[in-house]
């Protein structure tokens, strides 16, 4: 089987132009990400279980604490690792030798300690103070079917309580690229923090990258995303085929890509077994998917694709090389359980 990639608000002040001139040589960090700080709980299951629970295969849904407890009780033996889309991406960039940081909110509890320990152990700068709150650290219950598809059930928990006060403006200025995930753009409080981070990044001449994360996010915030793009707040947009079509409101992928590509300087889109495509200032580049013997778990495929691509960007690699690095990283992640690399990504890139 071939690799299958997982794949502004009004009043937002954007100063763009200088952001396209940012260079890694004048930055302390290659990439700083803001996203959900959650712990992944991964278990295998059969398709019949998804049917019985009314869970569309490959989907993501937000759940409350009670549903998280109920569903966890029905899951089989599970693995727990720190997760979150943007956090996974930063783990991948770090594995490739990049200098990265992550901003995300955890609670002062056991899962919060697990998250902080895991991400720091991977070489990711994580300085966001844990929050004393009755709301616990978030977790994502991931059900993986025999075909490798993952169905995610996310209890956001403390991650959605991230505020503007949790930001370190200097840390944002220190990063060549600010990377934001759509999962955290949906709720109001963390969205305000991300809007402020965009302003800080662009005023410092930095680039802003944004990942659409999941089609469910577009269903809830499509107009907001389009406003963000129209305001010129995004320098680099990551998506998969279904997300691009949903954002553009077009049933045809090529038509959807054309409708979006002129609105952002760089759009990067994964296309499952067909590979990936990027359009930069009107120039389109495509690469094929990377062959894997067996797709085990697609969790984090899109996250690691973004990691490979961003690592290439940090090295000023050509666009096709950035895409190829993304494809290699995604292929590694779908060959095993979990959303963090197990093989030596640096060696694979050779």
CSV table of C-alpha atoms in Angstrom, one decimal:
chain,number,residue,atom,x,y,z
A,1,UNK,CA,0.0,0.0,0.0
A,2,UNK,CA,1.1,3.5,-0.7
A,3,UNK,CA,1.6,6.2,1.9
A,4,UNK,CA,-1.6,8.0,2.9
A,5,UNK,CA,-1.0,11.4,4.4
A,6,UNK,CA,-3.2,12.2,7.4
A,7,UNK,CA,-3.0,14.9,5.8
A,8,UNK,CA,-8.6,37.0,10.0
A,9,UNK,CA,-10.8,37.7,12.4
A,10,UNK,CA,-12.2,41.3,12.1
A,11,UNK,CA,-9.9,43.7,13.8
A,12,UNK,CA,-6.8,41.6,13.3
A,13,UNK,CA,-3.9,43.9,12.4
A,14,UNK,CA,-1.4,42.4,10.0
A,15,UNK,CA,1.9,43.8,8.9
A,16,UNK,CA,3.0,41.6,6.1
A,17,UNK,CA,5.8,42.0,3.6
A,18,UNK,CA,8.9,41.9,5.8
A,19,UNK,CA,7.8,38.4,6.9
A,20,UNK,CA,8.8,37.0,3.5
A,21,UNK,CA,12.4,38.2,4.2
A,22,UNK,CA,12.9,36.3,7.5
A,23,UNK,CA,15.9,34.1,7.6
A,24,UNK,CA,16.9,31.3,10.0
A,25,UNK,CA,20.3,32.9,10.5
A,26,UNK,CA,18.7,35.8,12.4
A,27,UNK,CA,16.4,33.7,14.5
A,28,UNK,CA,17.0,31.6,17.7
A,29,UNK,CA,14.3,29.1,16.7
A,30,UNK,CA,13.4,27.7,13.3
A,31,UNK,CA,9.8,27.2,14.2
A,32,UNK,CA,7.5,28.0,17.2
A,33,UNK,CA,4.1,26.3,17.2
A,34,UNK,CA,1.0,27.1,19.1
A,35,UNK,CA,-1.5,24.3,19.5
A,36,UNK,CA,-3.4,21.8,21.6
A,37,UNK,CA,-1.3,20.3,24.5
A,38,UNK,CA,-2.9,16.9,24.9
A,39,UNK,CA,-2.0,13.3,25.6
A,40,UNK,CA,-2.8,10.7,22.9
A,41,UNK,CA,-4.4,7.4,24.1
A,42,UNK,CA,-4.1,5.0,21.1
A,43,UNK,CA,-5.8,1.6,20.8
A,44,UNK,CA,-6.7,-0.8,18.0
A,45,UNK,CA,-10.3,-1.7,17.3
A,46,UNK,CA,-12.5,-3.3,14.6
A,47,UNK,CA,-14.8,-1.5,12.2
A,48,UNK,CA,-17.8,-2.9,13.9
A,49,UNK,CA,-17.0,-1.0,17.1
A,50,UNK,CA,-17.0,2.3,15.2
A,51,UNK,CA,-20.4,1.4,13.7
A,52,UNK,CA,-21.8,0.5,17.0
A,53,UNK,CA,-20.6,3.7,18.5
A,54,UNK,CA,-21.7,5.8,15.5
A,55,UNK,CA,-18.2,7.0,14.8
A,56,UNK,CA,-17.4,7.9,11.2
A,57,UNK,CA,-14.1,6.2,10.3
A,58,UNK,CA,-11.2,8.7,10.0
A,59,UNK,CA,-13.1,11.5,11.6
A,60,UNK,CA,-12.3,13.7,14.6
A,61,UNK,CA,-14.9,14.8,17.1
A,62,UNK,CA,-14.7,16.9,20.3
A,63,UNK,CA,-16.0,15.2,23.4
A,64,UNK,CA,-16.6,16.2,27.0
A,65,UNK,CA,-15.0,14.7,30.2
A,66,UNK,CA,-17.9,12.3,30.7
A,67,UNK,CA,-17.7,10.9,27.2
A,68,UNK,CA,-13.9,10.6,27.4
A,69,UNK,CA,-14.3,8.5,30.6
A,70,UNK,CA,-17.0,6.3,29.0
A,71,UNK,CA,-15.2,5.7,25.8
A,72,UNK,CA,-11.9,5.1,27.5
A,73,UNK,CA,-13.6,2.3,29.5
A,74,UNK,CA,-14.6,0.6,26.2
A,75,UNK,CA,-11.2,0.8,24.6
A,76,UNK,CA,-8.7,-2.1,24.6
A,77,UNK,CA,-5.1,-2.0,25.8
A,78,UNK,CA,-3.8,1.5,24.9
A,79,UNK,CA,-0.6,3.5,24.6
A,80,UNK,CA,-0.3,6.9,26.2
A,81,UNK,CA,2.1,9.5,24.7
A,82,UNK,CA,2.1,13.3,24.6
A,83,UNK,CA,0.4,14.5,21.4
A,84,UNK,CA,-1.5,17.3,19.8
A,85,UNK,CA,-1.1,18.2,16.1
A,86,UNK,CA,1.3,21.1,16.2
A,87,UNK,CA,3.2,19.4,19.1
A,88,UNK,CA,3.7,16.3,16.9
A,89,UNK,CA,5.0,18.6,14.1
A,90,UNK,CA,7.5,20.2,16.4
A,91,UNK,CA,8.7,16.8,17.6
A,92,UNK,CA,9.3,15.9,14.0
A,93,UNK,CA,11.2,19.1,13.2
A,94,UNK,CA,13.3,18.5,16.3
A,95,UNK,CA,14.1,15.0,15.2
A,96,UNK,CA,15.4,16.4,12.0
A,97,UNK,CA,17.7,18.7,13.8
A,98,UNK,CA,15.6,21.8,13.9
A,99,UNK,CA,15.4,24.3,16.7
A,100,UNK,CA,11.8,24.5,17.8
A,101,UNK,CA,9.5,25.6,20.5
A,102,UNK,CA,5.9,24.9,21.5
A,103,UNK,CA,3.2,26.9,23.3
A,104,UNK,CA,0.3,25.0,24.7
A,105,UNK,CA,-1.7,24.8,27.9
A,106,UNK,CA,-1.7,21.9,30.3
A,107,UNK,CA,-3.1,21.5,33.8
A,108,UNK,CA,-1.2,20.8,37.0
A,109,UNK,CA,-2.0,17.1,36.9
A,110,UNK,CA,-0.3,13.8,36.0
A,111,UNK,CA,-1.1,14.0,32.3
A,112,UNK,CA,0.2,17.6,32.3
A,113,UNK,CA,3.5,16.3,33.7
A,114,UNK,CA,3.6,13.5,31.1
A,115,UNK,CA,3.1,16.0,28.3
A,116,UNK,CA,5.7,18.5,29.5
A,117,UNK,CA,8.3,15.7,30.2
A,118,UNK,CA,7.8,14.0,26.8
A,119,UNK,CA,8.0,17.1,24.6
A,120,UNK,CA,11.0,18.6,26.4
A,121,UNK,CA,12.8,15.2,26.2
A,122,UNK,CA,12.5,15.4,22.4
A,123,UNK,CA,14.4,18.7,22.4
A,124,UNK,CA,11.4,21.0,22.1
A,125,UNK,CA,11.4,24.2,24.1
A,126,UNK,CA,8.3,24.2,26.2
A,127,UNK,CA,7.9,27.0,28.8
A,128,UNK,CA,4.1,27.5,29.1
A,129,UNK,CA,3.3,27.4,32.8
A,130,UNK,CA,0.9,24.6,33.9
A,131,UNK,CA,-2.5,26.0,34.9
A,132,UNK,CA,-4.1,25.3,38.3
A,133,UNK,CA,-7.6,24.4,37.3
A,134,UNK,CA,-10.5,22.0,37.8
A,135,UNK,CA,-10.3,21.3,34.0
A,136,UNK,CA,-7.7,18.5,33.5
A,137,UNK,CA,-5.1,18.2,30.8
A,138,UNK,CA,-6.6,17.3,27.5
A,139,UNK,CA,-6.5,13.9,25.9
A,140,UNK,CA,-7.3,12.3,22.5
A,141,UNK,CA,-8.7,8.8,22.4
A,142,UNK,CA,-7.6,7.4,19.1
A,143,UNK,CA,-9.1,4.2,17.6
A,144,UNK,CA,-7.1,2.5,14.9
A,145,UNK,CA,-8.8,0.1,12.6
A,146,UNK,CA,-7.0,-2.8,10.7
A,147,UNK,CA,-6.6,-0.7,7.6
A,148,UNK,CA,-4.5,1.9,9.6
A,149,UNK,CA,-7.2,4.6,9.6
A,150,UNK,CA,-7.5,6.6,12.9
A,151,UNK,CA,-10.7,7.9,14.4
A,152,UNK,CA,-10.1,10.6,17.0
A,153,UNK,CA,-12.1,11.6,20.0
A,154,UNK,CA,-10.7,14.7,21.6
A,155,UNK,CA,-11.3,16.1,25.0
A,156,UNK,CA,-9.6,19.4,24.8
A,157,UNK,CA,-9.5,20.0,28.5
A,158,UNK,CA,-7.0,22.7,29.7
A,159,UNK,CA,-5.6,23.2,26.2
A,160,UNK,CA,-8.6,25.4,25.3
A,161,UNK,CA,-7.9,27.7,28.2
A,162,UNK,CA,-4.7,29.1,26.7
A,163,UNK,CA,-4.8,32.9,27.0
A,164,UNK,CA,-2.8,35.9,25.6
A,165,UNK,CA,-1.0,36.2,29.0
A,166,UNK,CA,0.5,32.7,28.4
A,167,UNK,CA,2.5,34.0,25.4
A,168,UNK,CA,6.1,35.0,25.6
A,169,UNK,CA,6.4,37.8,22.9
A,170,UNK,CA,10.1,37.5,22.7
A,171,UNK,CA,9.9,33.8,22.1
A,172,UNK,CA,7.6,34.5,19.1
A,173,UNK,CA,10.0,37.2,17.8
A,174,UNK,CA,12.8,34.7,18.1
A,175,UNK,CA,11.2,32.2,15.7
A,176,UNK,CA,11.6,32.4,11.9
A,177,UNK,CA,8.2,30.7,11.4
A,178,UNK,CA,5.2,30.8,13.7
A,179,UNK,CA,3.1,27.6,13.1
A,180,UNK,CA,-0.6,27.5,14.1
A,181,UNK,CA,-3.1,24.7,14.1
A,182,UNK,CA,-6.8,25.1,13.3
A,183,UNK,CA,-7.9,22.8,16.2
A,184,UNK,CA,-7.0,25.6,18.6
A,185,UNK,CA,-8.5,28.4,16.4
A,186,UNK,CA,-12.0,27.1,16.9
A,187,UNK,CA,-12.5,28.2,20.6
A,188,UNK,CA,-12.6,31.9,21.4
A,189,UNK,CA,-10.0,32.2,24.1
A,190,UNK,CA,-7.0,30.5,22.5
A,191,UNK,CA,-7.9,32.1,19.1
A,192,UNK,CA,-7.4,35.5,20.7
A,193,UNK,CA,-3.9,34.4,21.8
A,194,UNK,CA,-3.1,33.1,18.3
A,195,UNK,CA,-4.3,36.4,16.7
A,196,UNK,CA,-2.0,38.3,19.0
A,197,UNK,CA,0.9,35.9,18.2
A,198,UNK,CA,0.3,36.6,14.4
A,199,UNK,CA,0.6,40.3,15.1
A,200,UNK,CA,3.8,39.9,17.0
A,201,UNK,CA,5.3,37.6,14.4
A,202,UNK,CA,4.6,39.8,11.5
A,203,UNK,CA,5.7,42.9,13.2
A,204,UNK,CA,9.0,41.1,13.8
A,205,UNK,CA,9.3,40.2,10.1
A,206,UNK,CA,8.5,36.5,10.6
A,207,UNK,CA,6.5,34.1,8.6
A,208,UNK,CA,3.2,32.7,9.8
A,209,UNK,CA,2.2,29.1,8.8
A,210,UNK,CA,-1.3,27.7,9.4
A,211,UNK,CA,-2.6,24.1,9.2
A,212,UNK,CA,-6.3,23.5,8.6
A,213,UNK,CA,-6.0,20.4,10.8
A,214,UNK,CA,-9.3,18.7,10.0
A,215,UNK,CA,-12.4,19.1,7.9
A,216,UNK,CA,-14.4,19.4,11.2
A,217,UNK,CA,-12.6,22.6,12.0
A,218,UNK,CA,-13.5,24.1,8.6
A,219,UNK,CA,-17.2,23.2,9.2
A,220,UNK,CA,-17.1,25.3,12.3
A,221,UNK,CA,-14.9,28.2,11.3
A,222,UNK,CA,-14.8,28.4,7.5
A,223,UNK,CA,-15.7,32.1,7.3
A,224,UNK,CA,-13.1,32.9,9.9
A,225,UNK,CA,-10.4,31.0,8.0
A,226,UNK,CA,-11.3,32.8,4.8
A,227,UNK,CA,-11.2,36.2,6.6
A,228,UNK,CA,-7.7,35.3,8.0
A,229,UNK,CA,-6.5,34.5,4.5
A,230,UNK,CA,-8.1,37.6,3.0
A,231,UNK,CA,-6.4,39.8,5.6
A,232,UNK,CA,-3.0,38.5,4.4
A,233,UNK,CA,-2.3,36.9,7.8
A,234,UNK,CA,-1.1,33.6,6.4
A,235,UNK,CA,2.2,33.1,4.5
A,236,UNK,CA,2.1,29.3,4.4
A,237,UNK,CA,-1.1,27.2,4.4
A,238,UNK,CA,-1.1,23.4,5.0
A,239,UNK,CA,-4.1,21.2,4.1
A,240,UNK,CA,-5.2,17.9,2.6
A,241,UNK,CA,-7.5,17.4,-0.4
A,242,UNK,CA,-10.8,17.3,1.5
A,243,UNK,CA,-9.8,20.3,3.5
A,244,UNK,CA,-8.9,22.4,0.5
A,245,UNK,CA,-12.2,21.5,-1.2
A,246,UNK,CA,-14.2,22.3,2.0
A,247,UNK,CA,-12.4,25.6,2.4
A,248,UNK,CA,-12.9,26.7,-1.2
A,249,UNK,CA,-16.5,25.3,-1.4
A,250,UNK,CA,-15.5,23.4,-4.5
A,251,UNK,CA,-16.2,19.7,-5.2
A,252,UNK,CA,-13.2,19.4,-7.6
A,253,UNK,CA,-9.7,19.5,-6.0
A,254,UNK,CA,-8.0,21.3,-8.9
A,255,UNK,CA,-10.6,24.0,-9.0
A,256,UNK,CA,-10.4,24.4,-5.2
A,257,UNK,CA,-6.6,24.7,-5.3
A,258,UNK,CA,-6.8,27.3,-8.0
A,259,UNK,CA,-9.3,29.3,-6.0
A,260,UNK,CA,-7.0,29.4,-2.9
A,261,UNK,CA,-3.5,29.5,-4.3
A,262,UNK,CA,-3.5,33.1,-5.3
A,263,UNK,CA,-4.6,34.2,-1.9
A,264,UNK,CA,-1.6,32.9,0.0
A,265,UNK,CA,2.1,33.0,-1.0
A,266,UNK,CA,2.5,29.3,-0.4
A,267,UNK,CA,-0.1,26.5,-0.1
A,268,UNK,CA,1.0,22.9,0.6
A,269,UNK,CA,-1.5,20.1,0.1
A,270,UNK,CA,-1.2,16.4,0.8
A,271,UNK,CA,-3.1,14.1,-1.6
A,272,UNK,CA,-3.0,10.6,0.1
A,273,UNK,CA,-1.5,8.0,-2.2
A,274,UNK,CA,-1.2,10.5,-5.0
A,275,UNK,CA,1.6,12.4,-3.2
A,276,UNK,CA,1.6,16.1,-2.4
A,277,UNK,CA,1.5,19.4,-4.2
A,278,UNK,CA,2.7,22.9,-3.4
A,279,UNK,CA,2.0,26.2,-5.1
A,280,UNK,CA,4.3,29.1,-4.4
A,281,UNK,CA,3.5,32.4,-6.0
A,282,UNK,CA,1.8,30.7,-8.9
A,283,UNK,CA,4.5,28.0,-9.4
A,284,UNK,CA,3.1,24.4,-8.9
A,285,UNK,CA,5.4,21.5,-7.8
A,286,UNK,CA,4.3,17.9,-7.2
A,287,UNK,CA,6.0,14.9,-5.7
A,288,UNK,CA,4.8,11.3,-5.5
A,289,UNK,CA,4.0,9.5,-2.3
A,290,UNK,CA,6.7,7.4,-0.6
A,291,UNK,CA,6.1,3.6,-0.7
A,292,UNK,CA,5.6,1.8,2.6
A,293,UNK,CA,5.1,-2.0,2.9
A,294,UNK,CA,2.1,-1.7,5.3
A,295,UNK,CA,0.1,1.2,6.6
A,296,UNK,CA,-0.2,0.6,10.3
A,297,UNK,CA,-1.6,3.8,11.7
A,298,UNK,CA,-2.2,7.1,9.9
A,299,UNK,CA,-2.2,9.1,13.2
A,300,UNK,CA,0.0,12.1,12.8
A,301,UNK,CA,0.8,11.6,9.1
A,302,UNK,CA,-0.2,15.2,8.2
A,303,UNK,CA,1.6,16.5,11.2
A,304,UNK,CA,4.9,14.8,10.2
A,305,UNK,CA,4.5,15.8,6.6
A,306,UNK,CA,4.4,19.4,7.9
A,307,UNK,CA,7.4,18.7,10.0
A,308,UNK,CA,9.5,17.5,7.1
A,309,UNK,CA,8.4,20.4,4.9
A,310,UNK,CA,9.1,23.0,7.6
A,311,UNK,CA,12.5,21.5,8.3
A,312,UNK,CA,13.3,21.9,4.6
A,313,UNK,CA,12.0,25.5,4.7
A,314,UNK,CA,14.3,26.2,7.6
A,315,UNK,CA,17.3,25.0,5.5
A,316,UNK,CA,16.1,27.1,2.5
A,317,UNK,CA,15.7,23.8,0.5
A,318,UNK,CA,14.0,23.9,-2.9
A,319,UNK,CA,10.3,23.4,-2.9
A,320,UNK,CA,10.4,19.9,-4.4
A,321,UNK,CA,13.0,18.9,-1.7
A,322,UNK,CA,10.7,20.3,1.1
A,323,UNK,CA,7.8,18.2,-0.3
A,324,UNK,CA,10.0,15.2,-0.5
A,325,UNK,CA,11.1,15.6,3.1
A,326,UNK,CA,7.5,15.8,4.1
A,327,UNK,CA,6.6,12.7,2.2
A,328,UNK,CA,9.5,10.7,3.8
A,329,UNK,CA,8.5,11.8,7.3
A,330,UNK,CA,4.9,11.0,6.7
A,331,UNK,CA,5.8,7.5,5.4
A,332,UNK,CA,7.8,6.8,8.6
A,333,UNK,CA,5.0,7.7,10.9
A,334,UNK,CA,2.3,5.6,9.2
A,335,UNK,CA,4.5,2.5,9.4
A,336,UNK,CA,4.0,2.2,13.2
A,337,UNK,CA,1.6,3.1,16.0
A,338,UNK,CA,1.7,6.6,17.4
A,339,UNK,CA,2.4,10.1,16.1
A,340,UNK,CA,6.0,10.5,17.0
A,341,UNK,CA,8.9,9.2,14.9
A,342,UNK,CA,10.5,6.0,15.9
A,343,UNK,CA,13.1,5.7,13.1
A,344,UNK,CA,16.0,8.1,12.6
A,345,UNK,CA,14.5,10.8,10.4
A,346,UNK,CA,17.8,12.3,9.7
A,347,UNK,CA,19.1,9.0,8.3
A,348,UNK,CA,16.0,8.5,6.2
A,349,UNK,CA,16.5,11.9,4.6
A,350,UNK,CA,19.8,10.8,3.4
